[in-house]
Amino acid sequence: MPALLPLPPFLSACRQRARPGDRVGKIELICIPTANRATVFERAARSYLGNARQYGHRPELVVADDSSDPAVQAEYRVILAGLAGEFDVPVSYAGPEEKRAYAVHLARASGVPLAVTEFALLNPFRIGYRPGANRNALLLHAAGRACFSADDDTVCRPVPGPAKPWSLRLTDVPDPTTIRPY
C-alpha cells in the first residue's frame, strides 16, 4: 500500500515565482477539501483521476480532511490508498493531526505567530463552517505548482464546447444569472 504523506513545507516552493512569459505546465495536483463525506469524496476523486488518466496524466491527489472522528479519517486513508494503487498516482492526506503539525512547522519556519497559522489552517474558534482552512492548507501545499481544486461533492464530466464560436451581444437587460437574496 502506498504511503499517505502529510503536507510538506511550502516555503521552498514559494521561492520560485512565476515570471511573465513563463509557460504554464499541466496540472500537477488535484486538491479536494472534505469532511465527513468519504463516499461522496471517493466518487469525486475517482471521476477527476479517471479523466486525468484518460488523457495520460498522473497528478498528485491532495486531500485536506476536517473529519473529527478517527474512524472516518481511517476510512479516508483506506480510500486514498486504494485510489493511489488503482490510478498509480501519489497521494497526500492532511487530517486534523497533520494540519496541526503543519501549522506548528509553518509558524516556526516563517516567524509568523502560531495563533495566525492555526487560524489559517485549523478551526480554533470552533465555528461550524470551515472549508476555508482546508483550502488554505491545499493552496500552501500547491504553492509554485499548477493545481486544480474541486469540492468533494462534484463530478468531473467534461462536455464539448459550443459548435459555433461565441459572439458578443450588447443589451440593456440586467444579467439573468445575478441572484439577489432578500
XYZ file of N, CA and C in Angstrom:
546
model
N 0.847 -1.175 0.000
C 0.000 0.000 0.000
C 0.897 1.244 0.000
N 0.653 2.221 -0.915
C 1.474 3.431 -0.968
C 1.337 4.242 0.310
N 2.411 4.918 0.656
C 2.387 5.768 1.854
C 1.506 6.986 1.609
N 0.777 7.386 2.605
C -0.006 8.604 2.545
C 0.792 9.685 3.254
N 1.178 10.705 2.516
C 2.094 11.700 3.028
C 1.374 12.892 3.626
N 1.907 13.464 4.711
C 1.343 14.713 5.213
C 1.761 15.852 4.292
N 1.166 16.999 4.455
C 1.531 18.150 3.650
C 2.978 18.537 3.937
N 3.790 18.783 2.897
C 5.187 19.164 3.110
C 5.306 20.670 3.350
N 6.463 21.115 3.829
C 6.667 22.552 3.991
C 6.536 23.258 2.652
N 5.969 24.459 2.677
C 5.718 25.165 1.437
C 6.778 26.202 1.123
N 7.622 26.556 2.061
C 8.490 27.718 1.893
C 9.433 27.604 0.703
N 10.007 26.439 0.453
C 10.935 26.320 -0.675
C 10.213 26.511 -2.003
N 8.971 26.073 -2.098
C 8.220 26.243 -3.347
C 7.924 27.715 -3.613
N 7.764 28.503 -2.558
C 7.433 29.922 -2.732
C 8.603 30.731 -3.260
N 9.800 30.218 -3.164
C 10.972 30.962 -3.646
C 11.006 31.013 -5.169
N 10.321 30.098 -5.825
C 10.290 30.082 -7.281
C 9.011 30.746 -7.745
N 9.104 31.974 -8.158
C 7.944 32.745 -8.587
C 7.798 32.663 -10.101
N 6.576 32.687 -10.557
C 6.315 32.732 -11.996
C 6.721 34.106 -12.516
N 7.220 34.132 -13.740
C 7.604 35.387 -14.382
C 6.799 35.539 -15.655
N 6.598 36.784 -16.101
C 5.901 36.975 -17.379
C 6.613 36.182 -18.471
N 5.853 35.523 -19.292
C 6.425 34.726 -20.377
C 6.661 33.278 -20.013
N 6.560 32.918 -18.709
C 6.707 31.514 -18.323
C 5.578 30.708 -18.937
N 5.906 29.519 -19.405
C 4.868 28.632 -19.932
C 4.146 27.968 -18.777
N 2.857 27.855 -18.903
C 2.065 27.187 -17.882
C 2.089 25.693 -18.171
N 2.444 24.914 -17.178
C 2.513 23.475 -17.353
C 1.175 22.813 -17.111
N 1.179 21.499 -17.245
C -0.057 20.767 -16.993
C -0.350 20.723 -15.497
N -1.565 20.417 -15.165
C -1.982 20.352 -13.767
C -1.212 19.245 -13.059
N -0.548 19.601 -11.961
C 0.251 18.653 -11.195
C -0.505 18.077 -10.008
N -1.509 18.826 -9.518
C -2.212 18.423 -8.310
C -3.717 18.543 -8.493
N -4.437 17.568 -7.978
C -5.888 17.686 -7.818
C -6.113 17.792 -6.318
N -6.643 18.933 -5.883
C -6.821 19.222 -4.459
C -8.303 19.177 -4.105
N -8.642 18.420 -3.073
C -10.037 18.293 -2.672
C -10.162 18.465 -1.156
N -10.854 19.533 -0.716
C -11.167 19.659 0.708
C -12.401 18.814 1.026
N -12.443 18.238 2.201
C -13.550 17.358 2.538
C -13.721 17.255 4.048
N -14.845 16.725 4.460
C -15.099 16.434 5.876
C -16.345 15.567 5.983
N -16.188 14.409 6.597
C -17.311 13.533 6.942
C -18.150 13.078 5.752
N -17.547 12.994 4.572
C -18.297 12.544 3.386
C -17.402 11.647 2.524
N -16.915 10.588 3.102
C -15.952 9.732 2.424
C -16.492 9.143 1.127
N -17.731 8.686 1.122
C -18.308 8.077 -0.079
C -18.453 9.102 -1.196
N -18.946 10.273 -0.852
C -19.101 11.348 -1.834
C -17.731 11.772 -2.345
N -16.761 11.900 -1.423
C -15.392 12.247 -1.803
C -14.827 11.235 -2.788
N -15.019 9.951 -2.494
C -14.457 8.914 -3.372
C -15.005 9.042 -4.787
N -16.300 9.307 -4.919
C -16.902 9.486 -6.245
C -16.242 10.648 -6.977
N -16.042 11.761 -6.290
C -15.416 12.929 -6.913
C -13.976 12.619 -7.322
N -13.195 12.093 -6.396
C -11.786 11.811 -6.680
C -11.642 10.825 -7.830
N -12.465 9.795 -7.820
C -12.424 8.786 -8.882
C -12.732 9.422 -10.248
N -13.677 10.354 -10.285
C -14.044 10.978 -11.567
C -12.911 11.862 -12.091
N -12.258 12.630 -11.222
C -11.174 13.510 -11.666
C -9.931 12.708 -12.043
N -9.602 11.690 -11.253
C -8.445 10.861 -11.590
C -8.691 10.056 -12.864
N -9.923 9.590 -13.056
C -10.256 8.867 -14.289
C -10.108 9.748 -15.512
N -10.530 11.000 -15.405
C -10.381 11.932 -16.522
C -8.908 12.207 -16.789
N -8.127 12.401 -15.751
C -6.697 12.649 -15.933
C -6.034 11.455 -16.615
N -6.366 10.248 -16.172
C -5.778 9.047 -16.766
C -6.154 8.913 -18.235
N -7.390 9.272 -18.570
C -7.858 9.192 -19.959
C -6.952 9.995 -20.893
N -6.370 11.064 -20.387
C -5.511 11.919 -21.202
C -4.027 11.740 -20.887
N -3.697 10.646 -20.197
C -2.302 10.306 -19.950
C -1.621 11.102 -18.855
N -2.383 11.659 -17.932
C -1.802 12.447 -16.848
C -1.872 11.682 -15.529
N -0.930 11.983 -14.645
C -0.880 11.348 -13.322
C -0.673 12.410 -12.257
N -1.653 13.264 -12.017
C -1.479 14.302 -10.996
C -1.520 13.712 -9.591
N -0.877 14.402 -8.674
C -0.955 14.021 -7.265
C -2.353 14.369 -6.755
N -2.936 13.488 -5.972
C -4.218 13.758 -5.322
C -3.921 14.236 -3.911
N -4.394 15.431 -3.581
C -4.137 16.023 -2.269
C -5.468 16.261 -1.576
N -5.584 15.779 -0.345
C -6.843 15.861 0.383
C -6.612 16.530 1.729
N -7.434 17.548 2.009
C -7.453 18.174 3.336
C -8.785 17.788 3.967
N -8.706 17.040 5.055
C -9.888 16.439 5.682
C -10.133 17.051 7.059
N -11.337 17.548 7.283
C -11.715 18.122 8.578
C -12.580 17.184 9.411
N -12.607 15.922 9.090
C -13.388 14.969 9.885
C -12.766 14.847 11.268
N -13.600 14.896 12.314
C -13.076 14.815 13.675
C -13.072 13.384 14.214
N -13.843 12.507 13.609
C -13.940 11.119 14.065
C -12.774 10.302 13.485
N -11.930 9.702 14.339
C -10.807 8.899 13.848
C -11.233 7.763 12.912
N -12.418 7.208 13.100
C -12.896 6.140 12.221
C -13.134 6.671 10.807
N -13.654 7.874 10.702
C -13.883 8.487 9.386
C -12.548 8.827 8.741
N -11.601 9.332 9.520
C -10.271 9.615 8.988
C -9.622 8.335 8.460
N -9.798 7.249 9.189
C -9.249 5.964 8.746
C -9.917 5.523 7.446
N -11.220 5.780 7.317
C -11.933 5.434 6.087
C -11.353 6.206 4.897
N -11.071 7.495 5.093
C -10.446 8.283 4.028
C -9.091 7.699 3.647
N -8.309 7.307 4.642
C -6.975 6.765 4.349
C -7.066 5.471 3.545
N -8.032 4.629 3.863
C -8.220 3.389 3.104
C -8.623 3.711 1.668
N -9.553 4.642 1.500
C -9.985 5.047 0.160
C -8.801 5.596 -0.630
N -8.013 6.460 0.012
C -6.872 7.070 -0.677
C -5.817 6.042 -1.072
N -5.570 5.083 -0.203
C -4.611 4.024 -0.548
C -5.107 3.248 -1.763
N -6.400 2.967 -1.805
C -6.972 2.266 -2.955
C -6.872 3.088 -4.236
N -7.175 4.380 -4.153
C -7.090 5.247 -5.325
C -5.646 5.379 -5.809
N -4.705 5.494 -4.873
C -3.292 5.599 -5.242
C -2.850 4.375 -6.021
N -3.270 3.203 -5.575
C -2.907 1.971 -6.274
C -3.624 1.821 -7.603
N -4.916 2.094 -7.611
C -5.712 1.924 -8.832
C -5.285 2.872 -9.946
N -5.002 4.126 -9.587
C -4.670 5.115 -10.603
C -3.169 5.379 -10.715
N -2.367 4.720 -9.885
C -0.910 4.872 -9.887
C -0.512 6.345 -9.786
N -1.024 7.003 -8.747
C -0.729 8.415 -8.520
C -0.242 8.608 -7.085
N 0.594 9.629 -6.866
C 0.948 9.958 -5.487
C -0.243 10.574 -4.772
N -0.328 10.348 -3.472
C -1.440 10.844 -2.674
C -0.882 11.514 -1.423
N -1.428 12.678 -1.094
C -1.102 13.349 0.161
C -2.396 13.557 0.931
N -2.342 13.303 2.228
C -3.517 13.427 3.080
C -3.171 14.294 4.280
N -4.050 15.231 4.592
C -3.885 16.048 5.791
C -5.188 16.063 6.561
N -5.204 15.310 7.640
C -6.319 15.350 8.574
C -5.993 16.360 9.659
N -6.792 16.411 10.699
C -6.562 17.387 11.769
C -5.161 17.308 12.392
N -4.655 16.114 12.638
C -3.318 15.979 13.244
C -2.234 16.505 12.314
N -2.324 16.143 11.030
C -1.320 16.590 10.071
C -1.352 18.111 9.910
N -2.560 18.681 9.879
C -2.673 20.135 9.729
C -2.179 20.861 10.979
N -2.400 20.272 12.141
C -1.892 20.888 13.369
C -0.359 20.904 13.345
N 0.258 19.788 12.977
C 1.724 19.727 12.876
C 2.226 20.702 11.811
N 1.493 20.819 10.728
C 1.864 21.742 9.650
C 1.801 23.186 10.135
N 0.786 23.537 10.930
C 0.656 24.894 11.464
C 1.855 25.216 12.362
N 2.268 24.262 13.194
C 3.424 24.465 14.067
C 4.682 24.657 13.225
N 4.881 23.777 12.243
C 6.061 23.881 11.380
C 6.070 25.215 10.635
N 4.928 25.593 10.102
C 4.819 26.830 9.340
C 5.130 28.048 10.214
N 4.628 28.056 11.435
C 4.901 29.160 12.351
C 6.396 29.261 12.648
N 7.033 28.133 12.926
C 8.478 28.140 13.216
C 9.292 28.579 12.005
N 8.955 28.035 10.839
C 9.749 28.315 9.636
C 9.565 29.731 9.112
N 8.401 30.315 9.351
C 8.110 31.627 8.775
C 8.233 32.772 9.770
N 8.243 32.453 11.067
C 8.276 33.500 12.074
C 6.917 34.116 12.351
N 5.881 33.570 11.748
C 4.512 34.040 11.971
C 4.024 33.429 13.286
N 3.283 34.184 14.094
C 2.781 33.615 15.358
C 1.933 32.357 15.119
N 2.074 31.397 16.027
C 1.333 30.149 15.929
C -0.168 30.393 15.858
N -0.678 31.361 16.581
C -2.117 31.654 16.556
C -2.579 32.008 15.145
N -1.723 32.642 14.369
C -2.079 33.026 12.999
C -2.129 31.790 12.101
N -1.111 30.933 12.191
C -1.114 29.733 11.338
C -2.228 28.777 11.748
N -2.521 28.701 13.045
C -3.645 27.864 13.478
C -4.966 28.411 12.952
N -5.123 29.734 12.976
C -6.344 30.341 12.438
C -6.486 30.038 10.949
N -5.371 30.062 10.216
C -5.397 29.832 8.773
C -5.656 28.379 8.412
N -5.195 27.439 9.235
C -5.240 26.027 8.862
C -6.185 25.161 9.698
N -6.613 25.664 10.836
C -7.432 24.850 11.742
C -8.763 25.548 11.999
N -9.407 25.166 13.058
C -10.693 25.760 13.418
C -10.642 26.138 14.900
N -9.737 27.070 15.272
C -9.530 27.332 16.697
C -10.746 27.919 17.419
N -11.644 28.589 16.707
C -12.812 29.189 17.354
C -14.042 28.299 17.283
N -13.864 27.084 16.721
C -14.924 26.083 16.650
C -16.189 26.594 15.961
N -15.991 27.334 14.882
C -17.156 27.737 14.096
C -17.562 26.548 13.249
N -18.814 26.432 12.913
C -19.305 25.243 12.235
C -18.843 25.089 10.797
N -18.552 26.177 10.124
C -18.228 26.129 8.697
C -16.749 26.425 8.516
N -15.994 25.491 7.943
C -14.544 25.686 7.903
C -13.845 25.244 6.616
N -14.480 25.269 5.471
C -13.755 24.843 4.270
C -12.607 25.776 3.903
N -12.651 27.023 4.349
C -11.563 27.962 4.048
C -10.233 27.496 4.600
N -10.225 26.941 5.802
C -8.982 26.445 6.394
C -8.431 25.269 5.579
N -9.310 24.390 5.120
C -8.869 23.284 4.272
C -8.287 23.801 2.961
N -8.954 24.775 2.366
C -8.436 25.352 1.111
C -7.092 26.023 1.342
N -6.930 26.700 2.486
C -5.639 27.318 2.779
C -4.538 26.264 2.823
N -4.796 25.142 3.482
C -3.798 24.072 3.554
C -3.466 23.550 2.163
N -4.493 23.373 1.342
C -4.271 22.876 -0.016
C -3.476 23.874 -0.851
N -3.809 25.151 -0.740
C -3.100 26.170 -1.514
C -1.644 26.287 -1.067
N -1.379 26.174 0.219
C 0.006 26.201 0.688
C 0.771 24.994 0.154
N 0.131 23.843 0.144
C 0.765 22.633 -0.382
C 1.074 22.788 -1.877
N 0.212 23.480 -2.588
C 0.357 23.614 -4.041
C 1.224 24.791 -4.464
N 1.707 25.585 -3.527
C 2.471 26.787 -3.877
C 3.555 26.479 -4.902
N 3.535 27.228 -5.991
C 4.542 27.064 -7.036
C 4.228 25.996 -8.058
N 3.092 25.307 -7.910
C 2.737 24.238 -8.856
C 1.320 24.460 -9.371
N 1.065 23.997 -10.579
C -0.271 24.117 -11.167
C -1.203 23.129 -10.487
N -2.326 23.642 -9.961
C -3.253 22.763 -9.265
C -4.686 23.031 -9.715
N -5.519 22.049 -9.477
C -6.956 22.143 -9.714
C -7.625 21.801 -8.395
N -8.526 22.647 -7.942
C -9.235 22.391 -6.701
C -10.699 22.140 -7.000
N -11.235 21.074 -6.420
C -12.638 20.711 -6.633
C -13.282 20.397 -5.299
N -14.550 20.687 -5.177
C -15.284 20.300 -3.975
C -15.521 18.796 -3.987
N -15.724 18.222 -2.795
C -15.892 16.775 -2.693
C -17.250 16.290 -3.193
N -18.167 17.187 -3.478
C -19.476 16.770 -3.983
C -19.660 17.092 -5.466
N -18.540 17.211 -6.180
C -18.603 17.456 -7.627
C -18.137 16.221 -8.377
N -18.433 16.189 -9.667
C -18.010 15.084 -10.525
C -17.432 15.674 -11.801
N -16.331 15.116 -12.256
C -15.708 15.555 -13.499
C -16.477 14.943 -14.671
N -17.145 15.782 -15.416
C -17.901 15.331 -16.573
C -17.713 16.349 -17.697
N -16.571 16.301 -18.413
C -16.327 17.271 -19.484
C -17.365 17.153 -20.597
N -17.679 18.271 -21.182
C -18.608 18.304 -22.317
C -17.952 19.112 -23.424
N -18.293 18.827 -24.674
C -17.696 19.595 -25.760
C -18.180 21.043 -25.732
N -17.347 21.919 -26.237
C -17.706 23.329 -26.331
C -18.760 23.541 -27.396
N -19.261 24.749 -27.497
C -20.296 25.034 -28.496
C -19.750 24.874 -29.918
N -20.620 24.435 -30.822
C -20.212 24.240 -32.214
C -19.893 25.584 -32.872
N -20.663 26.611 -32.552
C -20.416 27.937 -33.102
C -19.503 28.711 -32.159
N -18.688 29.581 -32.712
C -17.889 30.422 -31.815
C -18.801 31.397 -31.072
N -18.395 31.737 -29.882
C -19.162 32.692 -29.090
C -19.184 34.040 -29.795
N -20.234 34.786 -29.566
C -20.307 36.129 -30.129
C -20.690 37.094 -29.013
N -20.438 38.342 -29.248
C -20.739 39.369 -28.261
C -22.100 39.972 -28.560
N -22.922 40.088 -27.529
C -24.229 40.733 -27.661
C -24.332 41.819 -26.609
N -24.801 42.961 -27.018
C -24.996 44.064 -26.094
C -26.478 44.219 -25.824
N -26.814 44.469 -24.572
C -28.208 44.601 -24.198
C -28.330 45.516 -22.977
N -29.505 46.034 -22.772
C -29.730 46.832 -21.568
C -30.475 46.026 -20.500
N -30.656 44.736 -20.743
C -31.315 43.848 -19.787
C -30.288 43.434 -18.743
N -30.644 43.471 -17.453
C -29.692 43.036 -16.415
C -29.296 41.573 -16.592
N -28.178 41.227 -16.021
C -27.663 39.871 -16.097
C -28.671 38.891 -15.470
N -29.204 37.924 -16.240
C -30.186 36.983 -15.685
C -29.577 36.004 -14.681
N -28.259 35.926 -14.650
C -27.633 34.995 -13.709
C -27.373 35.638 -12.358
N -27.637 36.925 -12.220
C -27.440 37.609 -10.946
C -28.524 37.197 -9.958
N -28.105 36.830 -8.771
C -29.035 36.416 -7.716
C -28.937 37.436 -6.597
N -30.072 37.961 -6.216
C -30.114 38.951 -5.123
C -30.991 38.414 -3.995
N -30.367 37.813 -2.988
C -31.178 37.298 -1.868
C -31.776 38.453 -1.066
N -32.918 38.192 -0.468
C -33.584 39.226 0.338
C -32.895 39.414 1.652
